[in-house]
mmCIF file with all atom_site columns, C-alpha atoms in Angstrom:
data_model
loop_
_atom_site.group_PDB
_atom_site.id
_atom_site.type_symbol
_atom_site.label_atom_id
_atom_site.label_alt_id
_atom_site.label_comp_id
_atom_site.label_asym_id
_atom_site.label_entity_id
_atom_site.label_seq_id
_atom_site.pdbx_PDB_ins_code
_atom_site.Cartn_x
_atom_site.Cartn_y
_atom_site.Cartn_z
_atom_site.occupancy
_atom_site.B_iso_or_equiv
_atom_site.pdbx_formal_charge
_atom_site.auth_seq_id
_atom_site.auth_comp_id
_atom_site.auth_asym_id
_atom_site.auth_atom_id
_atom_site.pdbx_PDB_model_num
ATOM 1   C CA . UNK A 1 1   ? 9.451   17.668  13.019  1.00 64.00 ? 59  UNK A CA 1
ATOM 2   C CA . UNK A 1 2   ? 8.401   17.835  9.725   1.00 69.00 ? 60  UNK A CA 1
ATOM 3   C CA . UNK A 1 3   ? 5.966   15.200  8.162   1.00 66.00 ? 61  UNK A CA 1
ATOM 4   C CA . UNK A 1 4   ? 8.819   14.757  5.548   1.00 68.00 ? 62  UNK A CA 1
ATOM 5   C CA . UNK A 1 5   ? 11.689  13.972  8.041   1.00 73.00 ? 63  UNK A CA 1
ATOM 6   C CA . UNK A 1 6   ? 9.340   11.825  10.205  1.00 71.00 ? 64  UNK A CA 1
ATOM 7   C CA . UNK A 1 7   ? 8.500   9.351   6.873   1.00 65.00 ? 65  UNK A CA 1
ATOM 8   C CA . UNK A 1 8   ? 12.704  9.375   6.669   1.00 69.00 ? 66  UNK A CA 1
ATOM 9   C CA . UNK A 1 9   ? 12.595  8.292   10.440  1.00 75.00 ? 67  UNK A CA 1
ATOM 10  C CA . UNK A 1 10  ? 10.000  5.683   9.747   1.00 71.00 ? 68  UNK A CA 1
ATOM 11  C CA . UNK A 1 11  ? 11.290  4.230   6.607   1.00 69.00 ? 69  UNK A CA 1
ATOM 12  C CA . UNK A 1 12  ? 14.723  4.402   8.571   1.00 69.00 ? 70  UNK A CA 1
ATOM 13  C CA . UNK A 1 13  ? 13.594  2.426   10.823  1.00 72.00 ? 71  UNK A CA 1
ATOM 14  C CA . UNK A 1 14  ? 11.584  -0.251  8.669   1.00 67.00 ? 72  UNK A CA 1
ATOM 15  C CA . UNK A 1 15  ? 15.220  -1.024  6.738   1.00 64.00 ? 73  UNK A CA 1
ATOM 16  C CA . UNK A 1 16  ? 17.144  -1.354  10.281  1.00 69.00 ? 74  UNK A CA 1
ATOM 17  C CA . UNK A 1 17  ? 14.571  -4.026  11.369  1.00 64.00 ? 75  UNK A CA 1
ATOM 18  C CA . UNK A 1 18  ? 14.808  -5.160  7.976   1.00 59.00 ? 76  UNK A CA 1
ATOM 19  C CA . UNK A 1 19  ? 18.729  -5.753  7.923   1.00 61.00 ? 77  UNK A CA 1
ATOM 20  C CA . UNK A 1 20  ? 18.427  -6.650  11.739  1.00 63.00 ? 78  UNK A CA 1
ATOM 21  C CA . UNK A 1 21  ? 16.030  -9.893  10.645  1.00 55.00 ? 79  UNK A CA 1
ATOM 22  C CA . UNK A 1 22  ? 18.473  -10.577 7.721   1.00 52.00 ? 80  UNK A CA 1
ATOM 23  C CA . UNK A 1 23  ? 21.466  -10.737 9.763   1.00 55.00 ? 81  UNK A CA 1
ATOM 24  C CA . UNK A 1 24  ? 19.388  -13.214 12.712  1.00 53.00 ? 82  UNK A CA 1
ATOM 25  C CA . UNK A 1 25  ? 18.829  -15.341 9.772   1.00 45.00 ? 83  UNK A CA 1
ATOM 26  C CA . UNK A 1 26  ? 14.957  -15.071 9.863   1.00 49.00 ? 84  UNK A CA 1
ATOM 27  C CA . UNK A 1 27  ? 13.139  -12.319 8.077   1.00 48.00 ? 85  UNK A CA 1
ATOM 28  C CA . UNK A 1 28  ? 10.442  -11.336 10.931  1.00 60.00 ? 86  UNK A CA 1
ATOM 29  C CA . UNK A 1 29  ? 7.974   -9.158  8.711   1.00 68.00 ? 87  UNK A CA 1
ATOM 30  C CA . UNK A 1 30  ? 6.135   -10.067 5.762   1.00 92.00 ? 88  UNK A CA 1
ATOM 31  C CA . UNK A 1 31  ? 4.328   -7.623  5.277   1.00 96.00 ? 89  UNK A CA 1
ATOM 32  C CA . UNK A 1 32  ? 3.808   -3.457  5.190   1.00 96.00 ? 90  UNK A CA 1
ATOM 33  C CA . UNK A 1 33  ? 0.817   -2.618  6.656   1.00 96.00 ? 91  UNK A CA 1
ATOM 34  C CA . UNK A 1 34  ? -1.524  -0.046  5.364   1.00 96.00 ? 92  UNK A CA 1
ATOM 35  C CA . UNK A 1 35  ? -5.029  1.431   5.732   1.00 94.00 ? 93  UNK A CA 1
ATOM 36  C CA . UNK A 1 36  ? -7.474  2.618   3.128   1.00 94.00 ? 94  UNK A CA 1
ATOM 37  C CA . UNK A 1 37  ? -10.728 3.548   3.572   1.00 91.00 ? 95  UNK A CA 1
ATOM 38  C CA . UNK A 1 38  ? -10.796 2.240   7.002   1.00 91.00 ? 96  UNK A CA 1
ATOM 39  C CA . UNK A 1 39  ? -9.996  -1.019  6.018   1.00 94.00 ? 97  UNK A CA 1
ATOM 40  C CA . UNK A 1 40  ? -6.337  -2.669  6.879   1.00 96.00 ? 98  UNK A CA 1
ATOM 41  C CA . UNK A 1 41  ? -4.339  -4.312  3.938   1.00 97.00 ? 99  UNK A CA 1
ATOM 42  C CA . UNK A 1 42  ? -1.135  -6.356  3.985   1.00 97.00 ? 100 UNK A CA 1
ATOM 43  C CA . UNK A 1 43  ? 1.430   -5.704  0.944   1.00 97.00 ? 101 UNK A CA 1
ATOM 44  C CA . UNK A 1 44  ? 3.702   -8.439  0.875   1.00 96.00 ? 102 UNK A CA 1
ATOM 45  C CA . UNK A 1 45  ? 7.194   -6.406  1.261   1.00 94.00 ? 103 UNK A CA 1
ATOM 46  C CA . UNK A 1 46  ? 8.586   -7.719  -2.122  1.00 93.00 ? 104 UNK A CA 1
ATOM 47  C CA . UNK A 1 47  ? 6.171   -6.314  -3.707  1.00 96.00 ? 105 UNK A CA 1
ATOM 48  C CA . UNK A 1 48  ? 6.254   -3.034  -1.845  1.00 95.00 ? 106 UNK A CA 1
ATOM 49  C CA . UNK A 1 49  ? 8.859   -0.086  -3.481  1.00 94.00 ? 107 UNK A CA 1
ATOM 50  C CA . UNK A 1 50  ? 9.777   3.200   -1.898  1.00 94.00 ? 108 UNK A CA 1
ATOM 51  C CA . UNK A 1 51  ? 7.052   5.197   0.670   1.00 94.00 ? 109 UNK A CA 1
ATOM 52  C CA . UNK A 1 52  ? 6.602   8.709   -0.353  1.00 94.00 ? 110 UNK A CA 1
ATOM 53  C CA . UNK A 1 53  ? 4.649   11.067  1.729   1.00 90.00 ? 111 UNK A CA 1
ATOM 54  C CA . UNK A 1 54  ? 1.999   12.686  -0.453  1.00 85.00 ? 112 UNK A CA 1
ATOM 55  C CA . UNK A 1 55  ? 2.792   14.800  -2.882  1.00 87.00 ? 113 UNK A CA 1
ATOM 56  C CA . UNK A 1 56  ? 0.984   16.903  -5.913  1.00 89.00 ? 114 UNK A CA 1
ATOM 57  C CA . UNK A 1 57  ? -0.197  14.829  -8.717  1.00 93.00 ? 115 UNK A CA 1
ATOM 58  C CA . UNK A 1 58  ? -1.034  16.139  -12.359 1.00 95.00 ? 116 UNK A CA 1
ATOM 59  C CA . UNK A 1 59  ? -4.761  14.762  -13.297 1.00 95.00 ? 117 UNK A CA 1
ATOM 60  C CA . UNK A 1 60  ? -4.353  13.024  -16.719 1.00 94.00 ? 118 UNK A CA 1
ATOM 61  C CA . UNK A 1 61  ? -7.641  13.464  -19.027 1.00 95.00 ? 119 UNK A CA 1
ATOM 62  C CA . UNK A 1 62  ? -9.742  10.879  -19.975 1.00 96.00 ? 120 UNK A CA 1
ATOM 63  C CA . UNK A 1 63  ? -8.955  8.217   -17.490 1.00 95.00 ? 121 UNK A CA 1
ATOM 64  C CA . UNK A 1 64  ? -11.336 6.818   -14.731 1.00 94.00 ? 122 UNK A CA 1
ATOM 65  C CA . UNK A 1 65  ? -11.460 8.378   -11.091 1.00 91.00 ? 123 UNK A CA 1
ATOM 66  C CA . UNK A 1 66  ? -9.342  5.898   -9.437  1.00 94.00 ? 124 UNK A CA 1
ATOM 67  C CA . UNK A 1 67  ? -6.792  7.191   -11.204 1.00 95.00 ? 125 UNK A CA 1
ATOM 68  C CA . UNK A 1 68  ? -5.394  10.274  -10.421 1.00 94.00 ? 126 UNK A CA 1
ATOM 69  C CA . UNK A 1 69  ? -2.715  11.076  -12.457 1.00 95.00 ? 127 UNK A CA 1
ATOM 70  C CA . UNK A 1 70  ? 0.688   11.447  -12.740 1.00 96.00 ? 128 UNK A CA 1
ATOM 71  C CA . UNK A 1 71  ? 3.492   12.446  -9.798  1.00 96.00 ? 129 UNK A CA 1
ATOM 72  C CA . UNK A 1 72  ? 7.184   12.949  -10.454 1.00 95.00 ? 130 UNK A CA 1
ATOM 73  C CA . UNK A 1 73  ? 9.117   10.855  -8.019  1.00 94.00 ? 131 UNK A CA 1
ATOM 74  C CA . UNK A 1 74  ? 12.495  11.289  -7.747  1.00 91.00 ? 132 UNK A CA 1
ATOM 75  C CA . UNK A 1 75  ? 12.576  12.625  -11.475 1.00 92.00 ? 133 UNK A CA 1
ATOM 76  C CA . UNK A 1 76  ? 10.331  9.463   -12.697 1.00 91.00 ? 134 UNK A CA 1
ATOM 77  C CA . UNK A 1 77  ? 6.969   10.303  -13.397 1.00 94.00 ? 135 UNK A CA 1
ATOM 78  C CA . UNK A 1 78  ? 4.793   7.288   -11.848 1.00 96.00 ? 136 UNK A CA 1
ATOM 79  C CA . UNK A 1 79  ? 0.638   6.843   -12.260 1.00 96.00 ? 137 UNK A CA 1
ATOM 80  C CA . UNK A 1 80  ? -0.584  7.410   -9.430  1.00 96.00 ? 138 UNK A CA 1
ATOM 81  C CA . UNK A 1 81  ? -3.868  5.083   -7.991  1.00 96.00 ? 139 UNK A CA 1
ATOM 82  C CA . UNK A 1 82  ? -6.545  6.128   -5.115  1.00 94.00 ? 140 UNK A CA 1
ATOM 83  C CA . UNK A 1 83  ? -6.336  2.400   -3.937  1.00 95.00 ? 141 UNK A CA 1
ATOM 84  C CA . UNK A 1 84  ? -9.690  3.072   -1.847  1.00 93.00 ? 142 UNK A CA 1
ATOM 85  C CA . UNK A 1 85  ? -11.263 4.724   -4.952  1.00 93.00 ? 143 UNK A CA 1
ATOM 86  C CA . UNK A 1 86  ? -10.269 1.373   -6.816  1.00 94.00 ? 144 UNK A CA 1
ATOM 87  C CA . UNK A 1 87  ? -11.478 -0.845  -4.334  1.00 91.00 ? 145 UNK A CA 1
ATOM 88  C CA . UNK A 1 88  ? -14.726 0.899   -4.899  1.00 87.00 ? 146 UNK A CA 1
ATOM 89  C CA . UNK A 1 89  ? -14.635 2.265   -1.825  1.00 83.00 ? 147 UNK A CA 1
ATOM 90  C CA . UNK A 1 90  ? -15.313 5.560   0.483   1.00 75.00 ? 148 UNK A CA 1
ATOM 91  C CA . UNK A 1 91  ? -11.790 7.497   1.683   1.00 68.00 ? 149 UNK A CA 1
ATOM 92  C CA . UNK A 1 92  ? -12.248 8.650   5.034   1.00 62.00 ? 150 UNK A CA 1
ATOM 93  C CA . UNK A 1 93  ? -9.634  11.989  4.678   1.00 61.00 ? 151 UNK A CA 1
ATOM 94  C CA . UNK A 1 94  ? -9.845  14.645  7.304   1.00 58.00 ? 152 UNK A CA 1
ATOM 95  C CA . UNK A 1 95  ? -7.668  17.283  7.580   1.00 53.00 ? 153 UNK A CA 1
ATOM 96  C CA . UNK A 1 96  ? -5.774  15.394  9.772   1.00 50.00 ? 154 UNK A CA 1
ATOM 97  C CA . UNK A 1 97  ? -5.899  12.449  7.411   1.00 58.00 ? 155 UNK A CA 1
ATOM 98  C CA . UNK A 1 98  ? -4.311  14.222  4.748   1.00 60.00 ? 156 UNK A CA 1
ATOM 99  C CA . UNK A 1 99  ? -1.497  14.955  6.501   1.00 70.00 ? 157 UNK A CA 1
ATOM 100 C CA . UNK A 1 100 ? -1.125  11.165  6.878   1.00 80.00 ? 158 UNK A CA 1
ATOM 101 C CA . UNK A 1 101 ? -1.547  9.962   2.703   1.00 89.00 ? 159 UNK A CA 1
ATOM 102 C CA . UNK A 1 102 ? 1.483   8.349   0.975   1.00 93.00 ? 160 UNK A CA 1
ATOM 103 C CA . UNK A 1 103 ? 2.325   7.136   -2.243  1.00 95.00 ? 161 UNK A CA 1
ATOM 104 C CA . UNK A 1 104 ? 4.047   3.447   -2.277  1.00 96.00 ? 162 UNK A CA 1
ATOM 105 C CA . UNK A 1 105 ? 5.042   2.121   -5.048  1.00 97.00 ? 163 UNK A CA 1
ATOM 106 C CA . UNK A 1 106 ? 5.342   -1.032  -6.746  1.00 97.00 ? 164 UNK A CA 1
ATOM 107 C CA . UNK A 1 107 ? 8.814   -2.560  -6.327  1.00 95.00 ? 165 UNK A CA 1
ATOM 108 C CA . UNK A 1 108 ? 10.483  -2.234  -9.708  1.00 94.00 ? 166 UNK A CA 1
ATOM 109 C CA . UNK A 1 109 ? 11.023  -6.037  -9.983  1.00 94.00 ? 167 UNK A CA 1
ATOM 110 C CA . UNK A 1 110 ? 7.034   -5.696  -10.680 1.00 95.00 ? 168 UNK A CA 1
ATOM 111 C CA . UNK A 1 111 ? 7.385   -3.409  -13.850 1.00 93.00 ? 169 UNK A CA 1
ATOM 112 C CA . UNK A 1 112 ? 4.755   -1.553  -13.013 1.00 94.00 ? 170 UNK A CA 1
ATOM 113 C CA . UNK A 1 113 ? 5.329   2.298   -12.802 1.00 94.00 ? 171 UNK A CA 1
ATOM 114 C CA . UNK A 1 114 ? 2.913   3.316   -10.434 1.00 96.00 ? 172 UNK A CA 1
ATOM 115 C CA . UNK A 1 115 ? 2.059   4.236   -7.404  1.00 97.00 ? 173 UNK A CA 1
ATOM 116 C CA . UNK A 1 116 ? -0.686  3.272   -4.705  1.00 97.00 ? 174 UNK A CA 1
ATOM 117 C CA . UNK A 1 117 ? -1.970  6.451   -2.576  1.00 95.00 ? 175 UNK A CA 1
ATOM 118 C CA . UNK A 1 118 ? -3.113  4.690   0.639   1.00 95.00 ? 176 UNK A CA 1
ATOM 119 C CA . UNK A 1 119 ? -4.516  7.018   3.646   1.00 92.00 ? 177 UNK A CA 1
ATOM 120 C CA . UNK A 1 120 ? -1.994  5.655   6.526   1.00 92.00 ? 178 UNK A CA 1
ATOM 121 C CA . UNK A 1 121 ? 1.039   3.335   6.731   1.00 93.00 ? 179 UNK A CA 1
ATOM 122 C CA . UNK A 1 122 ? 0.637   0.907   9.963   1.00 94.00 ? 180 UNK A CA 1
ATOM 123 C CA . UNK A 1 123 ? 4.404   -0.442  10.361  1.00 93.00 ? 181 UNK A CA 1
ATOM 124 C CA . UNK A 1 124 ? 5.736   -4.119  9.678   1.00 93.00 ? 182 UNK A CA 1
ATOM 125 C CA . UNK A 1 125 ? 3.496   -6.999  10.603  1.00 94.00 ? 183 UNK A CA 1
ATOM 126 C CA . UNK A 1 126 ? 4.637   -10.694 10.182  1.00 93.00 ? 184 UNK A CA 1
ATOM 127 C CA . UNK A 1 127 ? 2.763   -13.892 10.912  1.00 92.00 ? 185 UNK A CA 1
ATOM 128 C CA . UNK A 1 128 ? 3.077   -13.494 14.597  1.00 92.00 ? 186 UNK A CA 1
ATOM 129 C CA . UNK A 1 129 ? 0.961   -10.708 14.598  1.00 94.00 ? 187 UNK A CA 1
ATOM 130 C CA . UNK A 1 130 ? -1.877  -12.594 13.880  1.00 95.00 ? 188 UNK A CA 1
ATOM 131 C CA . UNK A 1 131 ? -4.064  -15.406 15.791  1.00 95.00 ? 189 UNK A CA 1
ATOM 132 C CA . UNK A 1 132 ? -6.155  -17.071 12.239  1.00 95.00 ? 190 UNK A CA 1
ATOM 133 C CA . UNK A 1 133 ? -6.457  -16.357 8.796   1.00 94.00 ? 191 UNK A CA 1
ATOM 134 C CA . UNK A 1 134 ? -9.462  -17.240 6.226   1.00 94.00 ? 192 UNK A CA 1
ATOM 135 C CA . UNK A 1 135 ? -9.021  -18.270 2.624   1.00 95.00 ? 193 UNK A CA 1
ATOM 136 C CA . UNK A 1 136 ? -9.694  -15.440 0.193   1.00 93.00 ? 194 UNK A CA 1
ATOM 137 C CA . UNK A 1 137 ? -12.921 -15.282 -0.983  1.00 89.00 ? 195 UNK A CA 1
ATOM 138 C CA . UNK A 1 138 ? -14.031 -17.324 -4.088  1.00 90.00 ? 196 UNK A CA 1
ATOM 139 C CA . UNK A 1 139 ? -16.195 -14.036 -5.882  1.00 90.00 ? 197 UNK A CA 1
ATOM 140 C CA . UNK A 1 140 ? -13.144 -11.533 -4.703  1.00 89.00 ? 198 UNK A CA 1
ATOM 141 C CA . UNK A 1 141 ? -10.808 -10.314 -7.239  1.00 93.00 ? 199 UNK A CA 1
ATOM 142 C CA . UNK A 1 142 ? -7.494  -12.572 -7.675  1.00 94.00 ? 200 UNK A CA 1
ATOM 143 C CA . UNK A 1 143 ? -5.482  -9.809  -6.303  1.00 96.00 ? 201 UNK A CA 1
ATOM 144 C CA . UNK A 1 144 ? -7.042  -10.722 -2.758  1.00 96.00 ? 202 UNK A CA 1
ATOM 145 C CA . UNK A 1 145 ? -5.077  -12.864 -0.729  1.00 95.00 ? 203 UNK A CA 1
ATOM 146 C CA . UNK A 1 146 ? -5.746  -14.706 2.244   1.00 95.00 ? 204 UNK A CA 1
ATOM 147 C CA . UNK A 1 147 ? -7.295  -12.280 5.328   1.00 96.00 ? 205 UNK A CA 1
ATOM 148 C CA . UNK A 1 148 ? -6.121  -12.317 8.614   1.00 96.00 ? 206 UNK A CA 1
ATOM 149 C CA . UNK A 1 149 ? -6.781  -11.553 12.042  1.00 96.00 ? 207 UNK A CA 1
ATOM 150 C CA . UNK A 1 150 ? -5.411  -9.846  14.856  1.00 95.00 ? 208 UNK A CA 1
ATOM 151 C CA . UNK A 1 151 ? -5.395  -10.872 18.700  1.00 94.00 ? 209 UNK A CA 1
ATOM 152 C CA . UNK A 1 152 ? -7.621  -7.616  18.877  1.00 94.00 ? 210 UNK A CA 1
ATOM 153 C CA . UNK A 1 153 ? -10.442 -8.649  16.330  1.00 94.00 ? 211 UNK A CA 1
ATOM 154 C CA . UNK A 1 154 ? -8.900  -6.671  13.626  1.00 95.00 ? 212 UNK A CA 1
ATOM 155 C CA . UNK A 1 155 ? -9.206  -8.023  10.301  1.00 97.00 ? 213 UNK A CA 1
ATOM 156 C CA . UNK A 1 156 ? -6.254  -7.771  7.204   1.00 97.00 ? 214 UNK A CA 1
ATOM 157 C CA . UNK A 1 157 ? -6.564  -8.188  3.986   1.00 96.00 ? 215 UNK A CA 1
ATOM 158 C CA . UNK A 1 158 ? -3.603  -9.310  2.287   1.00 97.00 ? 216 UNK A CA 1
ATOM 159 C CA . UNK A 1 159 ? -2.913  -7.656  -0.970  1.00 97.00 ? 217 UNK A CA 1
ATOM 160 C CA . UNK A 1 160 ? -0.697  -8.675  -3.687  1.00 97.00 ? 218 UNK A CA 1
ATOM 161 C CA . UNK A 1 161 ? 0.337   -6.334  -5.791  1.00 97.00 ? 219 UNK A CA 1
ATOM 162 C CA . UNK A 1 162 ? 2.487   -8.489  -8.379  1.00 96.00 ? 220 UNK A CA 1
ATOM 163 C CA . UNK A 1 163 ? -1.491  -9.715  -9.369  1.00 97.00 ? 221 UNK A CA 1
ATOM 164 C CA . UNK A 1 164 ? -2.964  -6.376  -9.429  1.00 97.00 ? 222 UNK A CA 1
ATOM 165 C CA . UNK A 1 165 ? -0.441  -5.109  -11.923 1.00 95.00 ? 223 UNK A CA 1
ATOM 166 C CA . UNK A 1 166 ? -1.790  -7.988  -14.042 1.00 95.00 ? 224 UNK A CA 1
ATOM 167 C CA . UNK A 1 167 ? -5.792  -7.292  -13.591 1.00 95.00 ? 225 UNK A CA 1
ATOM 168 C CA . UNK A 1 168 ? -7.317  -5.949  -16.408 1.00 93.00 ? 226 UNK A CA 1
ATOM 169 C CA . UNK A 1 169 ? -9.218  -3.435  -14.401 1.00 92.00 ? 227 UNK A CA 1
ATOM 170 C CA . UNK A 1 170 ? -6.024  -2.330  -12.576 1.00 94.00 ? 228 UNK A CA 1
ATOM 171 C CA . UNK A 1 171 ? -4.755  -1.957  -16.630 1.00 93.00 ? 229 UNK A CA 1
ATOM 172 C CA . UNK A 1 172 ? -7.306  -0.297  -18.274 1.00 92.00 ? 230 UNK A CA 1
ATOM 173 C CA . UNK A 1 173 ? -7.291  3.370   -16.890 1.00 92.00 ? 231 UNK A CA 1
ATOM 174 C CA . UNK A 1 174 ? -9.249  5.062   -19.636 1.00 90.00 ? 232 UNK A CA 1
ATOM 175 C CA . UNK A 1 175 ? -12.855 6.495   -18.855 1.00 81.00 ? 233 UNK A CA 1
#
């Protein structure tokens, strides 16, 4: 199966659990779980758009590392952000890992063309998932939500991305 038609299976599946929840009258998930860098983050699923898998992105001049570049999606050409490069962190990508990066982007109700380029999408997590949470941290950026953590020790940092299309940082892409 190609890495193409198994992101089609997976998103496939995310909107049947999706309309499933709906129609039970409770929305299970809350969030779309990623990984970047190593590190697990939870985008709140209104602010997530469409999952691409990875794709070839045109390096635009004069801008700062995190950003790299422009990708046409579906004939709409979206910036495209290393989200682990932003973060300030290192991306762990393998060969392997490569074959796992994908582009999500911000739902358009944001108005934010862009893209995040995460290194692996984890599923649907909800509330459930989780055994405590912590407050974010007072020194983190505002974009930080709460963190949360798994019955396995895992930790989660929730990431909203309707307040990282409003940080300045996240804004300012020229070097």
């Amino acid at each position: 199966m190609s890495k193409r038609e198994a992101l089609r299976e997976f998103q496939a599946r995310i909107v049947t659990r999706l309309q499933s929840a709906r129609a039970q009258g409770a929305l299970v998930a809350s969030w779309l779980a990623v990984e970047s860098a190593g590190q697990s983050y939870l985008v709140p699923l209104g602010h997530a758009g469409e999952i691409f898998p990875g794709t070839s992105v045109q390096p635009v001049p004069h801008t700062l590392g995190w950003f790299l570049g422009v990708a046409n999606l579906r004939g709409s050409l979206v910036g495209v952000v290393d989200l682990a490069a932003l973060l300030h962190a290192t991306p762990r990508r393998d060969e392997q890992a490569l074959s796992e990066i994908s582009l999500l982007t911000f739902n358009p109700a944001l108005e934010v063309n862009a893209a995040l380029l995460v290194d692996r999408l984890l599923g649907l997590r909800s509330a459930q998932d989780f055994v405590a949470s912590e407050p974010p941290a007072e020194d983190g950026p505002s974009y930080f939500g709460a963190t949360y953590l798994d019955a396995h020790g895992a930790r989660w940092r929730e990431l909203n991305l309707q307040l990282l299309a409003q940080d300045s940082t996240f804004l300012s892409i020229n070097a």
